[in-house]
PDB file of C-alpha atoms in Angstrom:
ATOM      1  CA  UNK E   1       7.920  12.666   5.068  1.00  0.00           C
ATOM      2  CA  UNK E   2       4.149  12.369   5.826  1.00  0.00           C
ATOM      3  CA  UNK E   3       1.972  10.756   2.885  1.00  0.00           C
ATOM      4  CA  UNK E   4      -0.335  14.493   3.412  1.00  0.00           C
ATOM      5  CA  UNK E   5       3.185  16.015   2.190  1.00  0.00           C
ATOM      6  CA  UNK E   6       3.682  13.643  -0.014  1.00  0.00           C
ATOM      7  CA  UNK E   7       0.076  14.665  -1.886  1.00  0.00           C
ATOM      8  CA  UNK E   8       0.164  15.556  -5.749  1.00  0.00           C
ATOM      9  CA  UNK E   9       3.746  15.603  -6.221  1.00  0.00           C
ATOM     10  CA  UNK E  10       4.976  14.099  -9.303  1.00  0.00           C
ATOM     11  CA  UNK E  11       5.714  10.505  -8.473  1.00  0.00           C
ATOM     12  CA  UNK E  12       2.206  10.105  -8.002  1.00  0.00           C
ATOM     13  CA  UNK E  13       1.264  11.839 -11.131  1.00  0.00           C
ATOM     14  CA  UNK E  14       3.940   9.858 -12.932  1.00  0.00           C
ATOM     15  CA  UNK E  15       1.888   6.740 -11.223  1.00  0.00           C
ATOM     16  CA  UNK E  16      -1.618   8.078 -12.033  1.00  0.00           C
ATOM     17  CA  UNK E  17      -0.069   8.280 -16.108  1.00  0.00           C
ATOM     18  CA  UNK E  18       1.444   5.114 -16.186  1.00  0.00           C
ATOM     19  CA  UNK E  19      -1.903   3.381 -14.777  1.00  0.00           C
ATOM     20  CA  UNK E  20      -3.609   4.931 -17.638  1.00  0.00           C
ATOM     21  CA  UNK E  21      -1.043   4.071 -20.128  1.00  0.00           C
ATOM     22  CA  UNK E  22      -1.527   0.402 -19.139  1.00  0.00           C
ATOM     23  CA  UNK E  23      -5.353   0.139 -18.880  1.00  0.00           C
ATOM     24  CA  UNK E  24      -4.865  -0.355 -15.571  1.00  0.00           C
ATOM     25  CA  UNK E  25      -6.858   2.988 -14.719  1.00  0.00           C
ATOM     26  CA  UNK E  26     -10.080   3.158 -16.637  1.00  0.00           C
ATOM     27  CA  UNK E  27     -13.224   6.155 -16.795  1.00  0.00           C
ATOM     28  CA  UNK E  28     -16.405   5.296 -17.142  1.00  0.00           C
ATOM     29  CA  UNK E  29     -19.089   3.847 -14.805  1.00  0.00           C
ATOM     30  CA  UNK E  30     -18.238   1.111 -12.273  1.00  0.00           C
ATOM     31  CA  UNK E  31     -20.310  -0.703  -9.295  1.00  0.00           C
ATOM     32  CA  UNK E  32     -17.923  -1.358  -6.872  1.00  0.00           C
ATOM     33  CA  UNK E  33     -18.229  -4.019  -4.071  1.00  0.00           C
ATOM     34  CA  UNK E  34     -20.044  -1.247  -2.022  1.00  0.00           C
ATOM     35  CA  UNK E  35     -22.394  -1.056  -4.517  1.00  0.00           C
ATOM     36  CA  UNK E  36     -21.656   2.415  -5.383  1.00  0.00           C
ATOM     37  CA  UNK E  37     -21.350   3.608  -8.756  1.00  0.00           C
ATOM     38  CA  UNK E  38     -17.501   5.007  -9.504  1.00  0.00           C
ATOM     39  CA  UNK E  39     -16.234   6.964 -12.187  1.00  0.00           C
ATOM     40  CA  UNK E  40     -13.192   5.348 -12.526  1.00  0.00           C
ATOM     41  CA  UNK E  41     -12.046   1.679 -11.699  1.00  0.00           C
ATOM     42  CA  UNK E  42      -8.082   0.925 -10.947  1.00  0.00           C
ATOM     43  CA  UNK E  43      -7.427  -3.395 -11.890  1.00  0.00           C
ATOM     44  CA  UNK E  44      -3.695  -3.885 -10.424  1.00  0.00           C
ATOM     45  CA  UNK E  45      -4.180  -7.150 -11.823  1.00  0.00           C
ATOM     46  CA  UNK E  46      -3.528  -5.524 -15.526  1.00  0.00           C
ATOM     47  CA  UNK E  47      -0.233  -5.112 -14.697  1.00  0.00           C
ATOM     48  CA  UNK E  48       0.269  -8.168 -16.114  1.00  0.00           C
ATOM     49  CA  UNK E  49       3.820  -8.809 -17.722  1.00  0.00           C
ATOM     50  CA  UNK E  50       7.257  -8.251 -17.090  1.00  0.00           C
ATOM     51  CA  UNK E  51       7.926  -4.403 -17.656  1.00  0.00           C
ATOM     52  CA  UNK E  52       5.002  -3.341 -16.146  1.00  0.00           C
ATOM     53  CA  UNK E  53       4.954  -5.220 -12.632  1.00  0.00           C
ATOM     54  CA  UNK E  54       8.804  -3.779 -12.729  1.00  0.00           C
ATOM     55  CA  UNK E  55       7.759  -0.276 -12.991  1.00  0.00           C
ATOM     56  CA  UNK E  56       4.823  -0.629 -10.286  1.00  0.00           C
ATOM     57  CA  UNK E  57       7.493  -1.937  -8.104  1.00  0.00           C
ATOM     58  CA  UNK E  58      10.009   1.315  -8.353  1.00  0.00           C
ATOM     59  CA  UNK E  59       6.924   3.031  -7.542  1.00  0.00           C
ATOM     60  CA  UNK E  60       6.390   1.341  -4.602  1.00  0.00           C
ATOM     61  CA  UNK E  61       9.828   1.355  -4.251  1.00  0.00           C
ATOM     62  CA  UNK E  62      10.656   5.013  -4.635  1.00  0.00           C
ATOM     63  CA  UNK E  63       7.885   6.049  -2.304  1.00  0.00           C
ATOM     64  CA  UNK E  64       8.862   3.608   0.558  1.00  0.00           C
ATOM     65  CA  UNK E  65      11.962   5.383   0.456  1.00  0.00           C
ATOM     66  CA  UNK E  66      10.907   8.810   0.150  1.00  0.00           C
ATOM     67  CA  UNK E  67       8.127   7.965   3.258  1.00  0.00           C
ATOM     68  CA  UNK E  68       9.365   8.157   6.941  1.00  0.00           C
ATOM     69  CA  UNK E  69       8.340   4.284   7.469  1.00  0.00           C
ATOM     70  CA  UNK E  70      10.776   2.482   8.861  1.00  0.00           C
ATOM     71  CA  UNK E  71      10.582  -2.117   8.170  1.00  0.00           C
ATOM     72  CA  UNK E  72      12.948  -5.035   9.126  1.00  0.00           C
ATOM     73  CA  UNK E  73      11.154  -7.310   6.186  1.00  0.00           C
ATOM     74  CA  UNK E  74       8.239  -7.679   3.666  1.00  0.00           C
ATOM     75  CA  UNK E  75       4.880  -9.971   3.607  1.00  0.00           C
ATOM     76  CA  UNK E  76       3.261  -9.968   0.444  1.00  0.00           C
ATOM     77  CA  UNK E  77      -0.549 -11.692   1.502  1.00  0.00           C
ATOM     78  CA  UNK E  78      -1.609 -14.107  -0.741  1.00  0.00           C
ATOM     79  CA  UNK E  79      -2.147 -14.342  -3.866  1.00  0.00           C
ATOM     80  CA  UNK E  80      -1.785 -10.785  -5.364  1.00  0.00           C
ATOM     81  CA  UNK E  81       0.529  -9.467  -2.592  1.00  0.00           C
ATOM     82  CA  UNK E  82       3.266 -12.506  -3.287  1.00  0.00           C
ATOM     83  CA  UNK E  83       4.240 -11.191  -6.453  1.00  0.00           C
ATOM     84  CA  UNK E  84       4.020  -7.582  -5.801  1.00  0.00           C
ATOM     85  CA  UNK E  85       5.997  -8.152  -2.335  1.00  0.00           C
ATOM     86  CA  UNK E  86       8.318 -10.000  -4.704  1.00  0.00           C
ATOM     87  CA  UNK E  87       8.733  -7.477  -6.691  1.00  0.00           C
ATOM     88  CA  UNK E  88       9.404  -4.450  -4.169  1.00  0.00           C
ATOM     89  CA  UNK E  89      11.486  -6.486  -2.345  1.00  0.00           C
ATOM     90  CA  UNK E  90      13.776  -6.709  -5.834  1.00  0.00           C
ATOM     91  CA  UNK E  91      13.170  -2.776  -6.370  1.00  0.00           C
ATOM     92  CA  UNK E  92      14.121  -1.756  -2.923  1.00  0.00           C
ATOM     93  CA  UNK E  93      17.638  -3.916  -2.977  1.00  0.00           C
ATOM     94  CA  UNK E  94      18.342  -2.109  -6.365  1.00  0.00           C
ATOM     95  CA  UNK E  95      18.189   0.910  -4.446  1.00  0.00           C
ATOM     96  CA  UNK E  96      20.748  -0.116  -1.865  1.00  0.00           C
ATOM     97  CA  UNK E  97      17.960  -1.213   1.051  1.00  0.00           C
ATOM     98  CA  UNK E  98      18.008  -5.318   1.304  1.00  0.00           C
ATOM     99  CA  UNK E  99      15.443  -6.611   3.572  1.00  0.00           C
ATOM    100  CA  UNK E 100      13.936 -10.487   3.982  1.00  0.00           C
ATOM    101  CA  UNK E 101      10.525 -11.135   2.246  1.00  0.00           C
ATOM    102  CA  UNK E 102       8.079 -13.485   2.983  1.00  0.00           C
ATOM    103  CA  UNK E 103       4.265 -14.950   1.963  1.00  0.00           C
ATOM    104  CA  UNK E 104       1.507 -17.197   2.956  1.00  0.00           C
ATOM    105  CA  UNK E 105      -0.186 -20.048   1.413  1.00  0.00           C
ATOM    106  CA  UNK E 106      -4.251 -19.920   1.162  1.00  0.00           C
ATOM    107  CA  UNK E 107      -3.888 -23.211   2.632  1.00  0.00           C
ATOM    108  CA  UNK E 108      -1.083 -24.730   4.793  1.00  0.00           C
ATOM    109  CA  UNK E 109       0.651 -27.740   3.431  1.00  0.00           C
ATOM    110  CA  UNK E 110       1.222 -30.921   5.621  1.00  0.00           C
ATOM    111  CA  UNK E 111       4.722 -31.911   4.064  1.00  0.00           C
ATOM    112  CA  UNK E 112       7.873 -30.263   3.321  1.00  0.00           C
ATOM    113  CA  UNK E 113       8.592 -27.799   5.607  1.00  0.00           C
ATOM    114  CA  UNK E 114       4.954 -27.313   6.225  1.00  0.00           C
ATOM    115  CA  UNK E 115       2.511 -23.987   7.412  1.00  0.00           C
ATOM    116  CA  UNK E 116       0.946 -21.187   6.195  1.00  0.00           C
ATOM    117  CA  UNK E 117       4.581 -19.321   5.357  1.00  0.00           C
ATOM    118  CA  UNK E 118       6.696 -19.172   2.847  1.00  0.00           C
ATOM    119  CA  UNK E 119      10.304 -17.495   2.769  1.00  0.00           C
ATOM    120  CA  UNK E 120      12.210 -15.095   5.510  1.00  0.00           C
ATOM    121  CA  UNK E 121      11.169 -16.078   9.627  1.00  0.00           C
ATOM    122  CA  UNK E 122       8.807 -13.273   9.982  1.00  0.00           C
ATOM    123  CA  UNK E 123      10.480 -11.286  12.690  1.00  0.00           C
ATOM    124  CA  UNK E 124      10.935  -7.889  13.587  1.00  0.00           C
ATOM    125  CA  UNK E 125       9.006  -4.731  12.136  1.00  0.00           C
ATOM    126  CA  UNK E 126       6.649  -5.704   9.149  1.00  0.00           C
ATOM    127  CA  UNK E 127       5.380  -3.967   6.176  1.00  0.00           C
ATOM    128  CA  UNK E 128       2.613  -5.267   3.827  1.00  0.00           C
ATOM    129  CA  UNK E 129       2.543  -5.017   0.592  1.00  0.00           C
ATOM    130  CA  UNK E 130      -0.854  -4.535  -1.409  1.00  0.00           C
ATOM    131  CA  UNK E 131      -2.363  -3.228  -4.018  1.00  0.00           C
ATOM    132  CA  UNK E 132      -5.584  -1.575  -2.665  1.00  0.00           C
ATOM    133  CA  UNK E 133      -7.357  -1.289   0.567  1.00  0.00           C
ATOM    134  CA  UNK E 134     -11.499  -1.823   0.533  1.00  0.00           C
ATOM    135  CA  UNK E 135     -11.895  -2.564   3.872  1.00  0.00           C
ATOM    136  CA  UNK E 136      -9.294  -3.460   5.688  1.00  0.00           C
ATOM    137  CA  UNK E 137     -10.027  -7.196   5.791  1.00  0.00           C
ATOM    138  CA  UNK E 138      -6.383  -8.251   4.286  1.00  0.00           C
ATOM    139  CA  UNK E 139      -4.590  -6.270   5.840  1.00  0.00           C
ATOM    140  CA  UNK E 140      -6.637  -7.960   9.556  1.00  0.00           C
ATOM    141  CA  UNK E 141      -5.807 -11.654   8.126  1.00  0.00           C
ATOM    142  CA  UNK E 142      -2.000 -10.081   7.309  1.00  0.00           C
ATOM    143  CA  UNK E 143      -1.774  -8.433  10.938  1.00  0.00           C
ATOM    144  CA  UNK E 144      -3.190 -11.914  12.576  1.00  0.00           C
ATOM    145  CA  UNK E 145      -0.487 -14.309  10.734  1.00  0.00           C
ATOM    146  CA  UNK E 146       2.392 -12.011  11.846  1.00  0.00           C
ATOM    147  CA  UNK E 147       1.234 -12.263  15.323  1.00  0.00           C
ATOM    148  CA  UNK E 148       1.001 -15.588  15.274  1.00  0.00           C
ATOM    149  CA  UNK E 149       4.501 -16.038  13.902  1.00  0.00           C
ATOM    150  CA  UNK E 150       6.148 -14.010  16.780  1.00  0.00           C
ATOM    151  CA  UNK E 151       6.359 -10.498  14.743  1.00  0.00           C
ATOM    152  CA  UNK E 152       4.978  -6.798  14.426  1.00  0.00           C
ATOM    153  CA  UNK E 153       2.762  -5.799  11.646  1.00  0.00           C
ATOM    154  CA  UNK E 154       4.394  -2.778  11.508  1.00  0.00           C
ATOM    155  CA  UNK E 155       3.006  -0.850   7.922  1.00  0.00           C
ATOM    156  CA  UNK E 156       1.048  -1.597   5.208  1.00  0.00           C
ATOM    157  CA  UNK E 157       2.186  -0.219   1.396  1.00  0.00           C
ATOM    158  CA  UNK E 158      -0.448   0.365  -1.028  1.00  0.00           C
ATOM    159  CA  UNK E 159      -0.478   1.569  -4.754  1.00  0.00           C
ATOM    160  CA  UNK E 160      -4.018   3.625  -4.868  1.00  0.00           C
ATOM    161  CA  UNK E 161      -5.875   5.350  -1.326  1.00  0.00           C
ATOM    162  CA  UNK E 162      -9.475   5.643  -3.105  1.00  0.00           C
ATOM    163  CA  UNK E 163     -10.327   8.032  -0.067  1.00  0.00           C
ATOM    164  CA  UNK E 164     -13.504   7.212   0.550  1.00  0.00           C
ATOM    165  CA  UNK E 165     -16.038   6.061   3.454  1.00  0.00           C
ATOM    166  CA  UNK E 166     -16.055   2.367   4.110  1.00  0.00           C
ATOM    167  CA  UNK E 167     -19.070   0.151   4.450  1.00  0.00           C
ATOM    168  CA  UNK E 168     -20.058  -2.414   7.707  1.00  0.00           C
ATOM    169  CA  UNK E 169     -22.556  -4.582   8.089  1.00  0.00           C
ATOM    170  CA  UNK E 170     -25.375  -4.124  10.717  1.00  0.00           C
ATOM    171  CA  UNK E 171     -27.174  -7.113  12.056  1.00  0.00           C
ATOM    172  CA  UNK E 172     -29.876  -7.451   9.629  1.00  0.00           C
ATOM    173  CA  UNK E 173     -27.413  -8.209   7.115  1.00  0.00           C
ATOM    174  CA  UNK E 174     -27.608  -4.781   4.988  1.00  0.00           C
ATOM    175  CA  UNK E 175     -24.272  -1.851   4.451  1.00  0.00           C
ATOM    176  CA  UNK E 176     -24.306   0.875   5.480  1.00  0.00           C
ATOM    177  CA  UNK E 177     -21.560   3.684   5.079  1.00  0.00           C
ATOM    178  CA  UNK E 178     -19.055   4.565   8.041  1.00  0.00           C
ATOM    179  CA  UNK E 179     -17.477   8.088   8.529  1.00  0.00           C
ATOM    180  CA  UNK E 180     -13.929   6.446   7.670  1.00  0.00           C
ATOM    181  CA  UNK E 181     -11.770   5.325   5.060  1.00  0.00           C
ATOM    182  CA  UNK E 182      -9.909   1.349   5.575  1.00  0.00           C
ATOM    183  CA  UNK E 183      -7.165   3.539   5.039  1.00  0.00           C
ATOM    184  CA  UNK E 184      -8.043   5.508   8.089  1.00  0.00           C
ATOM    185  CA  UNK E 185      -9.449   2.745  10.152  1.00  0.00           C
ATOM    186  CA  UNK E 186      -6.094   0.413   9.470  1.00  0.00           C
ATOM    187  CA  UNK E 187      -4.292   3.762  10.877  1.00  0.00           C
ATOM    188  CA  UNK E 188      -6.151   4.954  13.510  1.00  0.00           C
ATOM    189  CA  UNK E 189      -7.871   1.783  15.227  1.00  0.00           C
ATOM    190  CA  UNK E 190      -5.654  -1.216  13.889  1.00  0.00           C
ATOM    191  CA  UNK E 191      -1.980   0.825  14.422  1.00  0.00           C
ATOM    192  CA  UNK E 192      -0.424   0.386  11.334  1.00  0.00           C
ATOM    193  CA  UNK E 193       0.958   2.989   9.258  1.00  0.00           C
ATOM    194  CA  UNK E 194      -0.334   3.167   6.028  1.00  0.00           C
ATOM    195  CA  UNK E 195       1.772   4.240   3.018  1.00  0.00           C
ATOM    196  CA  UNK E 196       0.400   5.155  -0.888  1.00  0.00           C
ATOM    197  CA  UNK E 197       1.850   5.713  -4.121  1.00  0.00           C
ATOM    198  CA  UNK E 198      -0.877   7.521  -4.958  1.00  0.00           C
ATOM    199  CA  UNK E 199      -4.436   8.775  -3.735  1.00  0.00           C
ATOM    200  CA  UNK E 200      -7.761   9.824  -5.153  1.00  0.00           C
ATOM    201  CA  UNK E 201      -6.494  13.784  -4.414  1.00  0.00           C
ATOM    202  CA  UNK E 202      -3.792  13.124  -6.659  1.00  0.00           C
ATOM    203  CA  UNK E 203      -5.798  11.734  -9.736  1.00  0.00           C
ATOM    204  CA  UNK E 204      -8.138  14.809  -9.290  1.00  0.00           C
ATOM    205  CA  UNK E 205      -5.066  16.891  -9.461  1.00  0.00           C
ATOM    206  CA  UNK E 206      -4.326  14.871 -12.965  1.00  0.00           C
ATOM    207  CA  UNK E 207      -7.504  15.553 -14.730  1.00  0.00           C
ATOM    208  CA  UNK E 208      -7.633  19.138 -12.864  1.00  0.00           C
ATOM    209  CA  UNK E 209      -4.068  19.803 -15.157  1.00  0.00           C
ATOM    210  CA  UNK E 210      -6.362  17.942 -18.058  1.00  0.00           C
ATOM    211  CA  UNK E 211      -9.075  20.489 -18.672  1.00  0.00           C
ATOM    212  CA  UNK E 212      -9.399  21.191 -22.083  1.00  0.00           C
ATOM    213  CA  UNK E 213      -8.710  17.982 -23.712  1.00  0.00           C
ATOM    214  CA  UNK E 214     -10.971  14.674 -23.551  1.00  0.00           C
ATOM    215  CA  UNK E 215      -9.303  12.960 -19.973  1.00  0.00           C
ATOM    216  CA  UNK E 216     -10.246  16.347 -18.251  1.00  0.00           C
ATOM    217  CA  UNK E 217     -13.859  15.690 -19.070  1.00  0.00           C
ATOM    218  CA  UNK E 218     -13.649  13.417 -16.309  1.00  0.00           C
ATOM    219  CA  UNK E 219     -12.900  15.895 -13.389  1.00  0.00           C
ATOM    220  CA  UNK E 220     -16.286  16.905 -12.620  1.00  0.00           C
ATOM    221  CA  UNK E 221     -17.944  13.119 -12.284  1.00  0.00           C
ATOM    222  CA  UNK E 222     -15.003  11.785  -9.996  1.00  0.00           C
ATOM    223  CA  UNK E 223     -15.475  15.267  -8.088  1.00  0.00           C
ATOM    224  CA  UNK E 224     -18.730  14.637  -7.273  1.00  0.00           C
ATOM    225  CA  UNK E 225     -18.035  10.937  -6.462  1.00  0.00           C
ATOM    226  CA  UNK E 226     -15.681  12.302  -3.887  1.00  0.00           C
ATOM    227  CA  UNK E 227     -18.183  14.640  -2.532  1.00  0.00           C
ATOM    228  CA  UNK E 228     -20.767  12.147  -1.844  1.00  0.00           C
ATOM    229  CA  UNK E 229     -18.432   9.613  -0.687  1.00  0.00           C
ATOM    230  CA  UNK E 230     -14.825  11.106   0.379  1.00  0.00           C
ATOM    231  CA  UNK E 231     -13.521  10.798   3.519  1.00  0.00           C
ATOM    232  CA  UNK E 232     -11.323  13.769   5.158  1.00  0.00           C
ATOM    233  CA  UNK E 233      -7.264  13.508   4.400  1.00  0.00           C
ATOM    234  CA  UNK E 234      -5.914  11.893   7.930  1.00  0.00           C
TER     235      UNK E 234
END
């Protein structure tokens, strides 16, 4: 099933609830690292204990399964991918698919067994595992250590597609916007399928089914935050 099918169904709107329930999804106004100003601001790192980095991984879980994506092992980048890669690597075995998981160090070690990696031989077909995508860098560094080991970034698993334009830098040093999402760009010029629990369509849907009550005061800002800076759906 294509992630465009996959748009506002109810796993994600379970998702977009449960981010809210734990903080992790906030309203309000946010610079982000674009310097844009955002109506909302989603902190995976607030899933911080036990019951919640469980539930984030059946997310992932459930919509790995539900997707069309197919992965011989998992690479969780360091440092917030090795416990969320961790994690979905538990989920997915709990739901009957057991698959080799793998991480990388920030900076190789010179004894023990040595390197960048820790865990499974990367080999075979390869799916990331992240939490957001800004611009794509990660998931390049991600792509670059599995080639290096011999294997095929195959996929990359996100929680939340923001859907909108990515920045560059031109040569005097300033951003500027680009016509694409990193989403898009790690799709359509890097290869890689890319795979979300939820995406910025799907929290409008939320506070679209919230009019009338205080969270659905919130449609019209993140609206126009899409219009100025939304990408099309690939």
């Amino acid at each position: 099933m294509s992630q465009s099918a996959l748009a506002n169904d109810a796993l994600a709107q379970e998702f977009v609830q449960f981010s809210l329930d734990c903080g992790v999804l906030k309203f309000g106004e946010f610079k982000t690292k674009a310097g844009r100003l955002s109506p909302y601001f989603f902190n995976a790192g607030l899933f911080d204990d036990g019951a919640k980095l469980g539930k984030l991984a059946s997310f992932y879980a459930q919509r790995l399964m539900q997707s069309d994506i197919e992965f011989d092992m998992i690479f969780g980048p360091a440092y917030k991918g090795i416990p969320l890669g961790a994690a979905v690597a538990i989920e997915l075995a709990h739901l009957g698919k057991n698959v080799p998981f793998a991480y990388n160090r920030k900076e190789a070690k010179d004894h023990g067994e040595g390197g960048s990696l820790v865990g499974a031989p990367l080999k075979g077909r390869v799916l990331i595992v992240d939490d957001v995508m800004s611009a794509g860098t990660a998931a390049r560094e991600s792509i670059a250590l599995i080639k290096a080991a011999g294997a095929t970034a195959h996929a990359v698993v996100i929680a939340l597609d923001r859907q909108e334009m990515a920045t560059e830098k031109k040569a005097d040093g300033t951003t500027q916007d680009v016509p694409y999402s990193a989403v898009q760009y790690v799709r359509e010029q890097v290869g890689l399928q890319v795979c979300a629990i939820a995406e910025l369509s799907d929290l409008l849907a939320y506070l679209n089914a919230q009019l009338g009550n205080a969270m659905g005061e919130h449609l019209a800002r993140t609206q126009a935050y899409r219009e100025r800076y939304g990408v099309r759906a690939a």
